[in-house]
Coordinates of C-alpha atoms (C1' of nucleotides) in Angstrom, one line a residue:
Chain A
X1250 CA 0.0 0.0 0.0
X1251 CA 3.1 2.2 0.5
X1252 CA 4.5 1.5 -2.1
X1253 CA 1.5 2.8 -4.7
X1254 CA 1.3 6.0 -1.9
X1255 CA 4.5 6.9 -3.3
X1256 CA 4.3 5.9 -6.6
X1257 CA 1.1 7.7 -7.1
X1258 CA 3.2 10.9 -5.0
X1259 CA 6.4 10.8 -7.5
X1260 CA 4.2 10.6 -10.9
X1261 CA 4.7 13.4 -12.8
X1262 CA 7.4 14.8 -10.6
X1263 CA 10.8 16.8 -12.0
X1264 CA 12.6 15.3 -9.0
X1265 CA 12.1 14.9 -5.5
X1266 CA 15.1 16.1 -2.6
X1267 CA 15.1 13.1 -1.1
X1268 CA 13.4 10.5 -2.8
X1269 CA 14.4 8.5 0.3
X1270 CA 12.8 10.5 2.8
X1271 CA 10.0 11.4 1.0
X1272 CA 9.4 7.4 1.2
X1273 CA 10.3 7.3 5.0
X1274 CA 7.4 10.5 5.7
X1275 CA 4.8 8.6 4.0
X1276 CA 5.7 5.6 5.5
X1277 CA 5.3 7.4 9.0
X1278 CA 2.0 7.0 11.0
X1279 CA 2.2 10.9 12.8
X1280 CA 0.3 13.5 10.8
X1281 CA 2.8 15.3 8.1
X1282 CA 2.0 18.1 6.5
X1283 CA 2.8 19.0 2.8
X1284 CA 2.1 23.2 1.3
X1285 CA 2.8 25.2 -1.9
X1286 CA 3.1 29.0 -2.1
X1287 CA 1.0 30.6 -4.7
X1288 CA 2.1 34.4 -5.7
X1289 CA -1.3 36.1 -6.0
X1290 CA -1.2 36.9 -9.5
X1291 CA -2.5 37.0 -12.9
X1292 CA -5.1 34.4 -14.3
X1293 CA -5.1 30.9 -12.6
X1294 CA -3.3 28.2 -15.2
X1295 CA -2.6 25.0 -16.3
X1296 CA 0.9 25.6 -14.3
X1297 CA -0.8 26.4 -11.2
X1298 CA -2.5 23.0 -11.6
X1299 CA 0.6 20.9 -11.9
X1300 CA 1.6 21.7 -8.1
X1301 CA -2.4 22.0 -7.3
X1302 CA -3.1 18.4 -8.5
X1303 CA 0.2 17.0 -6.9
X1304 CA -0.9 18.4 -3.4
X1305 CA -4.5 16.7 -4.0
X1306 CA -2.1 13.7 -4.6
X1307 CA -0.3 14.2 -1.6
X1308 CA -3.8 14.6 0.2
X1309 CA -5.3 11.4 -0.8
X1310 CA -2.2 9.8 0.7
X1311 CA -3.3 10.9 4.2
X1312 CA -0.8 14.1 4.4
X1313 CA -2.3 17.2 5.8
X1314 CA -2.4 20.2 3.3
X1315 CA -1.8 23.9 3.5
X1316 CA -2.0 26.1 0.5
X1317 CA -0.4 29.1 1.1
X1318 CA -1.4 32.7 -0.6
X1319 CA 1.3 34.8 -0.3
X1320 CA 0.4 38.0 -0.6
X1321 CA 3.2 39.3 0.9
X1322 CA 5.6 37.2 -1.3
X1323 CA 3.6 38.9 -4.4
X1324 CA 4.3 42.1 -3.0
X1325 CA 7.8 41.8 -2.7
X1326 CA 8.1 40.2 -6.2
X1327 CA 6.5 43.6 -7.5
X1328 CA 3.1 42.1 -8.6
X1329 CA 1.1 44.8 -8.0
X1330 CA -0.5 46.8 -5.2
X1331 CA -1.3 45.1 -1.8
X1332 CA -5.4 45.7 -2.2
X1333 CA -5.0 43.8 -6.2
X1334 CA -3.1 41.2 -4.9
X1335 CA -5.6 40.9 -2.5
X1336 CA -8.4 40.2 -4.4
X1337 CA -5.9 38.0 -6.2
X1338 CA -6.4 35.9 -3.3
X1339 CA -9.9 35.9 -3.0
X1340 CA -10.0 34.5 -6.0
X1341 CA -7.1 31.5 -6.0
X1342 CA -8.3 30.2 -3.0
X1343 CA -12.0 29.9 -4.8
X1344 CA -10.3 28.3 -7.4
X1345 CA -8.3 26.0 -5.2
X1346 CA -11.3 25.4 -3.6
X1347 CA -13.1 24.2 -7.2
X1348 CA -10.9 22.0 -8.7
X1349 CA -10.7 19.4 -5.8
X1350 CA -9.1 20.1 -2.4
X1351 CA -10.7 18.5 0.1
X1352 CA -12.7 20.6 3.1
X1353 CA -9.4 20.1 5.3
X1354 CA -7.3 22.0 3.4
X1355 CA -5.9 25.0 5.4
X1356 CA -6.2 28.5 3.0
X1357 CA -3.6 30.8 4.5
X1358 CA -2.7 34.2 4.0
X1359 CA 0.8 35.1 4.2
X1360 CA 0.1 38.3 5.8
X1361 CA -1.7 36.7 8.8
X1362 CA 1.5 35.8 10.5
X1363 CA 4.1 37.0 8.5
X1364 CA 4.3 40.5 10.4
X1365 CA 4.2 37.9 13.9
X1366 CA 7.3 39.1 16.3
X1367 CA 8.5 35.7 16.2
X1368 CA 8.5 35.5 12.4
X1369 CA 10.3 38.6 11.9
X1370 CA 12.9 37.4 14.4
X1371 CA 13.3 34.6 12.3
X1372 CA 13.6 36.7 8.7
X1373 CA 16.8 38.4 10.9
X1374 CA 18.4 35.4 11.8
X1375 CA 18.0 33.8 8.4
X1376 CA 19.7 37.3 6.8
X1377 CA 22.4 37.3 9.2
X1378 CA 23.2 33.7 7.4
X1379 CA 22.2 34.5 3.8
X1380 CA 24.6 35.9 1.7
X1381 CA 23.5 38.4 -0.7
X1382 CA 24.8 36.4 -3.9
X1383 CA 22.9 33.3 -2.7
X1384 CA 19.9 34.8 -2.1
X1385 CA 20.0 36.5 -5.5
X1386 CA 20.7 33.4 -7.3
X1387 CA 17.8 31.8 -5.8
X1388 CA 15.7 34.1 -7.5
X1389 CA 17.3 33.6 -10.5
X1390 CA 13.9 31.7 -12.1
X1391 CA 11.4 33.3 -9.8
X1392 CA 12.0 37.1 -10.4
X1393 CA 11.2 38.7 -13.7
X1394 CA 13.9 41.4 -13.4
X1395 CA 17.1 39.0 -13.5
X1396 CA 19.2 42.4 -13.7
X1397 CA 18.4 45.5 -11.1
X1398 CA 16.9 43.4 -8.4
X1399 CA 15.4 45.3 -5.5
X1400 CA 15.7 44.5 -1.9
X1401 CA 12.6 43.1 -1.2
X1402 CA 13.3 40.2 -3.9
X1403 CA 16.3 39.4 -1.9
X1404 CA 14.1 39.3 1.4
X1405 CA 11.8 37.0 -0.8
X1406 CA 13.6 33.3 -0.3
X1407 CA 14.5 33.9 3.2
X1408 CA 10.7 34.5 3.7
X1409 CA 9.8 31.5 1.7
X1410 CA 12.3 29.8 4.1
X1411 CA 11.1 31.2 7.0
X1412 CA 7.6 30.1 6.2
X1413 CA 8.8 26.1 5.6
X1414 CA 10.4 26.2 9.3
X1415 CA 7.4 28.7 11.3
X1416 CA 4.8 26.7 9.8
X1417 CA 6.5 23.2 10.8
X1418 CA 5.8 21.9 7.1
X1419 CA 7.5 18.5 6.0
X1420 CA 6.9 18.8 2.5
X1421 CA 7.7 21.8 0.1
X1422 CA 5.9 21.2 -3.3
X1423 CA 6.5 23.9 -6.2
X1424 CA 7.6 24.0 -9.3
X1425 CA 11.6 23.1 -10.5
X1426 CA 11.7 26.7 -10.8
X1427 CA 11.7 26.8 -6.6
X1428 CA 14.7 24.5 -6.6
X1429 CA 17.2 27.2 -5.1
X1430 CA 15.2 28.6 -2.7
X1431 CA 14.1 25.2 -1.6
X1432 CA 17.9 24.1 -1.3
X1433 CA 18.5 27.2 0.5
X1434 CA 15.9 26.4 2.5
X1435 CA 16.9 22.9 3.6
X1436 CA 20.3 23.9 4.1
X1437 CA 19.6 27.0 6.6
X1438 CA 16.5 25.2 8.6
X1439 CA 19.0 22.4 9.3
X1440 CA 21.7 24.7 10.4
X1441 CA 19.7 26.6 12.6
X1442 CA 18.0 23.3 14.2
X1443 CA 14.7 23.4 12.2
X1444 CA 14.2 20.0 10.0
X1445 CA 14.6 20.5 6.6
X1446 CA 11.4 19.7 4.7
X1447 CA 11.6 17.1 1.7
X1448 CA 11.1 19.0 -1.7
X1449 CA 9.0 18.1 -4.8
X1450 CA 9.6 19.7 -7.6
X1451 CA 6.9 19.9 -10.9
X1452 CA 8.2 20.6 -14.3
X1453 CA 8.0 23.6 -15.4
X1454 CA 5.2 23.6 -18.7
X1455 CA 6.1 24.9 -22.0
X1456 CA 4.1 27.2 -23.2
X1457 CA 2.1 26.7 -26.2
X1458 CA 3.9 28.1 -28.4
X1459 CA 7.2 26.0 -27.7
X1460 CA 8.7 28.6 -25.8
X1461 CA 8.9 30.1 -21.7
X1462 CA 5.1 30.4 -20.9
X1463 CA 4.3 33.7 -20.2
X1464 CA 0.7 35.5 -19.7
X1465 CA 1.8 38.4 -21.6
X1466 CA 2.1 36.3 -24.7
X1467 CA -1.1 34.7 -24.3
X1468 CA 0.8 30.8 -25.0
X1469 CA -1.0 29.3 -22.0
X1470 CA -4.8 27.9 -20.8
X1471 CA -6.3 29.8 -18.0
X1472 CA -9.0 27.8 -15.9
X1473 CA -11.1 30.6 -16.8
X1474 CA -10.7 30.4 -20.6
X1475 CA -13.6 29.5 -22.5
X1476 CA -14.4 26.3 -24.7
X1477 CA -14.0 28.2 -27.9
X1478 CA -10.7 30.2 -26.4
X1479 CA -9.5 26.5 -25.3
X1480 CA -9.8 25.4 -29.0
X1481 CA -7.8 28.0 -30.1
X1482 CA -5.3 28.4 -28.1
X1483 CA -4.6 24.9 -28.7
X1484 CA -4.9 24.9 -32.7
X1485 CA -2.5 27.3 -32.7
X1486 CA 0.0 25.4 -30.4
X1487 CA 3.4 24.8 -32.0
X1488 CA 3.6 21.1 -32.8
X1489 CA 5.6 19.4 -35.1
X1490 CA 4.8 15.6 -36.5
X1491 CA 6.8 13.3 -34.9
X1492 CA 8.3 15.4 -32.6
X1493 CA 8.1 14.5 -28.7
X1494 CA 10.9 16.5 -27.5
X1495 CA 9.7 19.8 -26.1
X1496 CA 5.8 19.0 -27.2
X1497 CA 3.8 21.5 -25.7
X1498 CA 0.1 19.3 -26.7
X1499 CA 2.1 16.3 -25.7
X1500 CA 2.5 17.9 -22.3
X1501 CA -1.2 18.0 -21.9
X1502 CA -2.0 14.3 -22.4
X1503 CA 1.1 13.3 -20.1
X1504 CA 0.6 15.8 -17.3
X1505 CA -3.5 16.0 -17.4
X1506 CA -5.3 14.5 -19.8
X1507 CA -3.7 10.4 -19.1
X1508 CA -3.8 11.1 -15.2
X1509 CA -8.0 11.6 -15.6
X1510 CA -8.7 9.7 -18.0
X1511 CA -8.2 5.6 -18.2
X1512 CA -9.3 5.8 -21.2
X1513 CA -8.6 8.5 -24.2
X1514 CA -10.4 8.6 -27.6
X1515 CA -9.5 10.7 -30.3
X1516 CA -12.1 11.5 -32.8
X1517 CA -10.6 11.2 -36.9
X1518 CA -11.9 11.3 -40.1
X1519 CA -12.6 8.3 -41.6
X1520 CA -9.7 8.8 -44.5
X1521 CA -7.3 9.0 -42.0
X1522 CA -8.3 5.5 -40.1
X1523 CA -11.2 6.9 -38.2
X1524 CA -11.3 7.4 -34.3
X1525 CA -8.4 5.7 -32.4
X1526 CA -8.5 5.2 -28.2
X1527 CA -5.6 4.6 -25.9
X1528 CA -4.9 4.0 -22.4
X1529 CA -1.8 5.0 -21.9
X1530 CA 0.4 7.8 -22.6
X1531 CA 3.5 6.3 -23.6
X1532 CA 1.3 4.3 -26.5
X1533 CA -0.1 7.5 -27.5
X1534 CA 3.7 9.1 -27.6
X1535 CA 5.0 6.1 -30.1
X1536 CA 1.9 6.3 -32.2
X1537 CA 2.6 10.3 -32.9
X1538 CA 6.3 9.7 -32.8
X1539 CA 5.8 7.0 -35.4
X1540 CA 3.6 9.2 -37.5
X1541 CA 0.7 7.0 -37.0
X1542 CA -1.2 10.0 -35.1
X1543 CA -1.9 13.4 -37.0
X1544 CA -0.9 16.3 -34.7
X1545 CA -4.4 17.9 -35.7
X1546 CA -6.1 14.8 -34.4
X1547 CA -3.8 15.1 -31.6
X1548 CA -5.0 18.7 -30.8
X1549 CA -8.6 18.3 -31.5
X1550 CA -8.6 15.7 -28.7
X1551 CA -6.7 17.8 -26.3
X1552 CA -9.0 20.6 -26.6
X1553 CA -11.8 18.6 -26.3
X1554 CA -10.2 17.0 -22.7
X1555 CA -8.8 19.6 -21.3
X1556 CA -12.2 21.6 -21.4
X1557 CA -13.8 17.7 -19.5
X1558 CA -10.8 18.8 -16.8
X1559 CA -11.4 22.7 -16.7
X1560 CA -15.1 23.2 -17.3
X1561 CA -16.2 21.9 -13.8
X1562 CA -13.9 24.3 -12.6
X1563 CA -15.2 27.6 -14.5
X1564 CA -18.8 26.0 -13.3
X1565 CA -18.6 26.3 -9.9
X1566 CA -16.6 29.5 -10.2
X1567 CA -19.2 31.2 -12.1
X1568 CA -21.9 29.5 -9.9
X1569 CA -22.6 31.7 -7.8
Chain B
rC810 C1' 26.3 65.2 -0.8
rC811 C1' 29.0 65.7 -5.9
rC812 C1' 29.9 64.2 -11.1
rG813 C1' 28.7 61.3 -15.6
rC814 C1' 25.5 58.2 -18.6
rC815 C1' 20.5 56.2 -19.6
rU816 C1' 14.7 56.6 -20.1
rU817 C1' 11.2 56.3 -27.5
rA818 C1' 6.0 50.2 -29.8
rA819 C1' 4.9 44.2 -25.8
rC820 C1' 10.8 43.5 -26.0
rU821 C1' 15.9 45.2 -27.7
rC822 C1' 17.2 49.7 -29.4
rA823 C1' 18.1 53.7 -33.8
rG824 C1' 16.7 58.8 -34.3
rU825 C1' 18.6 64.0 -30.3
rC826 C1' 24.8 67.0 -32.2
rU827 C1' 22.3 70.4 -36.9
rG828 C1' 14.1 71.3 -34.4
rG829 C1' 10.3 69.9 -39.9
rC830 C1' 4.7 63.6 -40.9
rA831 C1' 7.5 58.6 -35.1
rG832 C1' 11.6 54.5 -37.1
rA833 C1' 14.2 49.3 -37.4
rG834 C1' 14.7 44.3 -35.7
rU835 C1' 12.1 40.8 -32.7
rG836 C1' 7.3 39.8 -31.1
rG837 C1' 1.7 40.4 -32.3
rU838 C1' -2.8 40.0 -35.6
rC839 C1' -4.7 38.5 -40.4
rG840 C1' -4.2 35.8 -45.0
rG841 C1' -1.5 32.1 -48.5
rC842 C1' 1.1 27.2 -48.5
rU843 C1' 0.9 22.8 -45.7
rG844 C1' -4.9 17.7 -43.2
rU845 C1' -2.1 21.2 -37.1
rA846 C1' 1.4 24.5 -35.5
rG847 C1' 6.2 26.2 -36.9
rA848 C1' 9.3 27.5 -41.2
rC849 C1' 8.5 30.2 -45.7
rC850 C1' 5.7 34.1 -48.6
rG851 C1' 2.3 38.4 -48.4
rA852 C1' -0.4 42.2 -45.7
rC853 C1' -1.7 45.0 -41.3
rA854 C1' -1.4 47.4 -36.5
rU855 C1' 1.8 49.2 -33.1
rG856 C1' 3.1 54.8 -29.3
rU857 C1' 1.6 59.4 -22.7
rC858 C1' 9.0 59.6 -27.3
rC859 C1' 9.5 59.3 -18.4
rC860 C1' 6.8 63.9 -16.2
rC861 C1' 6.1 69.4 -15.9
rC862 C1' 7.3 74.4 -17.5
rG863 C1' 9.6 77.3 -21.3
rU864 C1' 11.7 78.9 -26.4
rU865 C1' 9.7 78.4 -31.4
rC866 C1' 5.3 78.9 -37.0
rA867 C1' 7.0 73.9 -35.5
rA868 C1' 10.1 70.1 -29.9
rA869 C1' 11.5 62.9 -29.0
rU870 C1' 15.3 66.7 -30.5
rC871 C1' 16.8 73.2 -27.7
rG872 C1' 16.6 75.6 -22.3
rG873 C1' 15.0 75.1 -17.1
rG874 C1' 12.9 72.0 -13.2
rG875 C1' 11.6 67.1 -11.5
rA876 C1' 11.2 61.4 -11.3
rG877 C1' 13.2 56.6 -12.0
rG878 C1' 17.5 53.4 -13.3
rC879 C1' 22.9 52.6 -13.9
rG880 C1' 28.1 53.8 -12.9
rG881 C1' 31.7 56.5 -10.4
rG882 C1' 33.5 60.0 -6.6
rA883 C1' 33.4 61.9 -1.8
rC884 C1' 32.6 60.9 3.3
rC885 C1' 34.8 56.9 6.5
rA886 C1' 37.3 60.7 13.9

RNA sequence: CCCGCCUUAACUCAGUCUGGCAGAGUGGUCGGCUGUAGACCGACAUGUCCCCCGUUCAAAUCGGGGAGGCGGGACCA
């Protein structure tokens, strides 16, 4: 039983810092808890989801949840005013709240206990062992102005540390783009007799169009995005025949569409062999690599899943 | 506190000396070619020229004031 805990934990995972005693929590009876940090910000995506889905994993495996809106953190990274990233918030955690996490799962704000004495103690003890170059490195994938940081992005990981060892969590989950911070952050909890949590790391998604995903260029799904904005997006996504390297609509059946679904059928014209199911990814991934699936019957399937995965989320958000 | 440089399209930047319709590349949108996208070809759109005041028929450009960024100097009993 264990052992499918943590296989069903490590699917879809970048890498996990220690695989070992990642095994060794789960294997514990005592309650451990897991938690992301979300950055209040911009459109909910199918990024967001990768972490989101992997805590929900984590969850079903009997391992306490916290999902962390760091308003603060958003502040620092220059996101916007306090009161937008606010309503930011509001808004994440509703989202959070629609796609699956269960009643348990503790919402917190960052700025409920962030401005705590014993908190800010902590930030100062943490900066007295934090050099400047390490903290700047570990911001390396997270800030957006790699050149002319200010000093609240360097006050950013020692938070994020600070937050791992105040709120007592065993498991860090984020994206690979976390990796630094999260080493820094095992490294100085340990030192300063915290426990350093175990780290699981998502990969980062491409965007659509083959490249960094980005909201200003529009190459990524929003939970919010209509049907017909779905379709779109993804008939325009770059994808060559017989290419699986860097396969952005690839992506979708490996990291959401297989995980759902036991059972995936494309629709295709009758000249091109008509519709054609599978069951697994990596069948689907030697049928396209082998040219025996059309990319366009690839997307048209994507587009028609991915809206099965995000339409019950866009319902209950627009519910009310 | 002092000195120098920088700020123009979503991005990187020309243009400022010598005032005269706001520019290029990248990106974006649309179309053609592909049973997708990309590539390629064709077309289209970019805008508080950092802000304010002044000079002028006319200011991105000249003068004054200010803001932000970068670099240096000075201070270091």
């Amino acid at each position: 039983m264990i052992y499918v805990k943590f296989e069903q934990v490590m699917n879809n995972v970048e890498e996990a810092v220690t695989e070992d005693e990642l095994a060794a929590l789960l294997d514990t009876e005592t309650n451990i808890t897991a938690y992301a940090g979300y950055e209040p910000s911009g459109q909910l995506h199918l990024g967001h989801l990768l972490t989101a889905y992997k805590l929900i994993d984590l969850q079903s495996a009997g391992v306490d949840i916290i999902v962390l809106l760091a308003d603060l953190h958003a502040y620092l990274n220059e996101k916007g005013t306090i009161d937008q990233i606010r309503e930011w918030a509001r808004h994440y955690q509703e989202c959070f709240t629609a796609l699956g996490l269960a009643e348990e799962t503790r919402f917190m704000l960052g700025s409920d206990y962030q401005l705590e004495p014993d908190y800010t103690k902590l930030i100062l003890r943490l900066a007295r062992h934090t050099t400047l170059n390490r903290a700047r490195r570990s911001m390396d994938e997270v800030s957006r102005n790699a050149e002319d940081p200010v000093v609240s992005q360097m006050i950013y990981p020692i938070m994020q540390t600070a937050d791992i060892g105040y709120l007592n969590i065993d498991i860090a989950v984020g994206g690979i783009d976390q990796r630094k911070i999260h080493m820094l952050a095992r490294e100085e909890l340990h030192s300063m007799g915290f426990q350093s949590p175990v780290c699981i790391h998502t990969p980062i998604l491409l965007g659509l169009d083959g490249n960094k995903m980005s909201s200003s260029k529009n190459n990524l799904i929003a939970v919010e995005d209509s049907p017909e904005s779905i379709k779109k997006k993804v008939d325009s996504a770059y994808c060559p025949a017989r290419t699986i390297q860097d396969n952005p609509v690839l992506q979708l059946y490996r990291y959401f569409i297989f995980p759902r679904f036991k059972q995936v059928e494309l629709e295709r014209p009758k000249q091109y062999g008509g519709p054609i199911g599978y069951e697994e990814f990596a069948k689907l991934e030697t049928d396209f690599a082998a040219g025996k699936l059309h990319p366009l019957d690839l997307k048209n399937g994507a587009a028609t899943y991915i809206e099965r995965i995000v339409g019950p989320i866009r319902g209950v958000l627009y519910s009310d």
